[in-house]
PDB file of C-alpha atoms in Angstrom:
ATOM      1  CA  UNK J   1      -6.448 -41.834 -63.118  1.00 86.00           C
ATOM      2  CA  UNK J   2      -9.809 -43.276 -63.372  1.00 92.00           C
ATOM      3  CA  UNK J   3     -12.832 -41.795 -61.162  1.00 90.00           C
ATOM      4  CA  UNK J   4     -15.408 -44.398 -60.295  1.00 95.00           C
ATOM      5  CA  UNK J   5     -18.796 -43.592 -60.293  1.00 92.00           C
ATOM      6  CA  UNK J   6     -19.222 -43.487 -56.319  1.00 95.00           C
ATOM      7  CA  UNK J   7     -16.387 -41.008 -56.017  1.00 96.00           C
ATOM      8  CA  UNK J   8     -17.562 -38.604 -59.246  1.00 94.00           C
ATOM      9  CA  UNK J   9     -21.581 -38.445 -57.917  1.00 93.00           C
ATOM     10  CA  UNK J  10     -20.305 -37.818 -54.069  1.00 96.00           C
ATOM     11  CA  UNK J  11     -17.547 -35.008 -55.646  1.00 96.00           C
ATOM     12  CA  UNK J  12     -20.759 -33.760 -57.442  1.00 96.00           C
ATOM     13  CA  UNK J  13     -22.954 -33.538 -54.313  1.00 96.00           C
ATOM     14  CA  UNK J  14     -20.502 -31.642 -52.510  1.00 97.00           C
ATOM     15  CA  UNK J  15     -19.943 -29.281 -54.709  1.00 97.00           C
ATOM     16  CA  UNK J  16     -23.118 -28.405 -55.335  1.00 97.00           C
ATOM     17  CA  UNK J  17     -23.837 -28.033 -51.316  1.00 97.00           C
ATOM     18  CA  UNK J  18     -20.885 -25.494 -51.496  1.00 97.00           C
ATOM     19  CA  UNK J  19     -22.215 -23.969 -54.111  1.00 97.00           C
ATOM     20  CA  UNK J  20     -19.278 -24.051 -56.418  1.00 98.00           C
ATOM     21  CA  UNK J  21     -21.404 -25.460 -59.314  1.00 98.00           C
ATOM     22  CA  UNK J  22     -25.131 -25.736 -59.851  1.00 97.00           C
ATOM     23  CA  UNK J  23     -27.734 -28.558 -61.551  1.00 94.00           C
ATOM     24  CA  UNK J  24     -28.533 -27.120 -65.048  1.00 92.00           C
ATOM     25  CA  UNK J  25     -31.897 -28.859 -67.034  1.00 90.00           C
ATOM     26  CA  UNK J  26     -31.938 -31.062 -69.870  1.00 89.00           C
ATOM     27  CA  UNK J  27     -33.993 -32.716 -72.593  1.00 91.00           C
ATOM     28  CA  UNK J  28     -32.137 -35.890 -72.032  1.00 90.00           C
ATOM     29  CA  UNK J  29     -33.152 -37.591 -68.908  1.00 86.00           C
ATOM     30  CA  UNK J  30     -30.194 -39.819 -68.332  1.00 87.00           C
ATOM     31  CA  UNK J  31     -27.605 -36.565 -68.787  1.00 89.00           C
ATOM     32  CA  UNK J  32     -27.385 -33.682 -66.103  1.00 90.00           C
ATOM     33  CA  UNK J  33     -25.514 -30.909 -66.833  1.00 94.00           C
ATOM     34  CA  UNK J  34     -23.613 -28.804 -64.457  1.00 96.00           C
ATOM     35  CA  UNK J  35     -22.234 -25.358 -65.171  1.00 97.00           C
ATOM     36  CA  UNK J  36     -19.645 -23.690 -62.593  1.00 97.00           C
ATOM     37  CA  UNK J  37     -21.126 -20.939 -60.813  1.00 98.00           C
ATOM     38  CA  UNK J  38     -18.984 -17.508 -59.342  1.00 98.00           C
ATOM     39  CA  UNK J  39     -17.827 -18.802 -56.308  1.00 98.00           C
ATOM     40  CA  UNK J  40     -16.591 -21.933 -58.104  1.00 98.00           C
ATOM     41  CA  UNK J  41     -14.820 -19.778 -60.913  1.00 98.00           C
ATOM     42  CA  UNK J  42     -13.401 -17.509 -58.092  1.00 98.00           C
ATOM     43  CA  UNK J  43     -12.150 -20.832 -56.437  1.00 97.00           C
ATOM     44  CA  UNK J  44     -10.707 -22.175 -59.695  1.00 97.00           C
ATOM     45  CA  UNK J  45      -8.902 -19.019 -60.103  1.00 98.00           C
ATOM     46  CA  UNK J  46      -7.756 -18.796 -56.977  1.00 98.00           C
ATOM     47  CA  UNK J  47      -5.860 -22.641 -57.090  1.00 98.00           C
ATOM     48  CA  UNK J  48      -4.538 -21.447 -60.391  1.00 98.00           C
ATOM     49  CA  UNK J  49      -2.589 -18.384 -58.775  1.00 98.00           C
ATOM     50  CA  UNK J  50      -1.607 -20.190 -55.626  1.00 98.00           C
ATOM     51  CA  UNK J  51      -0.267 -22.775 -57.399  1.00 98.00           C
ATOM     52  CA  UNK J  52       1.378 -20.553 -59.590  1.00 98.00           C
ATOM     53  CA  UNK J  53       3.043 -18.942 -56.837  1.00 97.00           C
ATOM     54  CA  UNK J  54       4.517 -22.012 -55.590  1.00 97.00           C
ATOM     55  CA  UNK J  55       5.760 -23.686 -58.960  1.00 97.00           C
ATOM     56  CA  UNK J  56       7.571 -19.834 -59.134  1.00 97.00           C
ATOM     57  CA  UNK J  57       8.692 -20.117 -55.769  1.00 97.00           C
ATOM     58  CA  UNK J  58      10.460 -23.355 -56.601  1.00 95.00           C
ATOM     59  CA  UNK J  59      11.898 -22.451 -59.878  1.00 95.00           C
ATOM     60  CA  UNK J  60      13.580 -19.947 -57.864  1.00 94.00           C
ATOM     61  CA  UNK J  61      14.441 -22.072 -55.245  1.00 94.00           C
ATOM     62  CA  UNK J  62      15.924 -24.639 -58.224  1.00 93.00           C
ATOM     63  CA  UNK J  63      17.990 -21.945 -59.996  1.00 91.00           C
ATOM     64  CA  UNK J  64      19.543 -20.657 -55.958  1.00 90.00           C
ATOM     65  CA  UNK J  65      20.624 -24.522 -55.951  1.00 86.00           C
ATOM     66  CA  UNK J  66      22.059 -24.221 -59.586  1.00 82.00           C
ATOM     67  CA  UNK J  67      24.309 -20.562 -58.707  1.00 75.00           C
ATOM     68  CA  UNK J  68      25.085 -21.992 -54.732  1.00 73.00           C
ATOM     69  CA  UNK J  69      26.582 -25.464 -56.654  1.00 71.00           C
ATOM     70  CA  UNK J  70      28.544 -23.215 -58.982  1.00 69.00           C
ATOM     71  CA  UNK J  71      30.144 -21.389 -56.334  1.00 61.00           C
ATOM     72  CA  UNK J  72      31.415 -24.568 -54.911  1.00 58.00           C
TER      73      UNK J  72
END
């Protein structure tokens, strides 16, 4: 998947307006760092475990398939 620059520096803004990263300085004018601040990391997280819930939630629902077919 490639990001074009419109898309990357309006995913940027918004983030930074929700506060889920913040503008860190730099030396190097053309290069803007960003570091991820708590809320982001608590969002992050967050994704991670709901998503983790639902790939478990259809493993399980893969191997009830597998033992209902078996019956059959």
């Amino acid at each position: 998947m490639i990001v074009g620059p419109a898309t990357l520096y309006t995913l940027i803004k918004k983030m930074v307006k929700n506060e889920y990263i913040q503008a860190g300085s730099s030396d190097d004018e053309r290069r803007k760092p960003y570091m991820v601040t708590d809320k982001g990391r608590d969002i992050v997280l967050n994704e991670i475990e709901r998503r983790s819930r639902m790939a478990e939630q259809g493993r399980k629902a893969i191997e009830s398939s597998k033992e209902e077919n078996n019956y059959e």
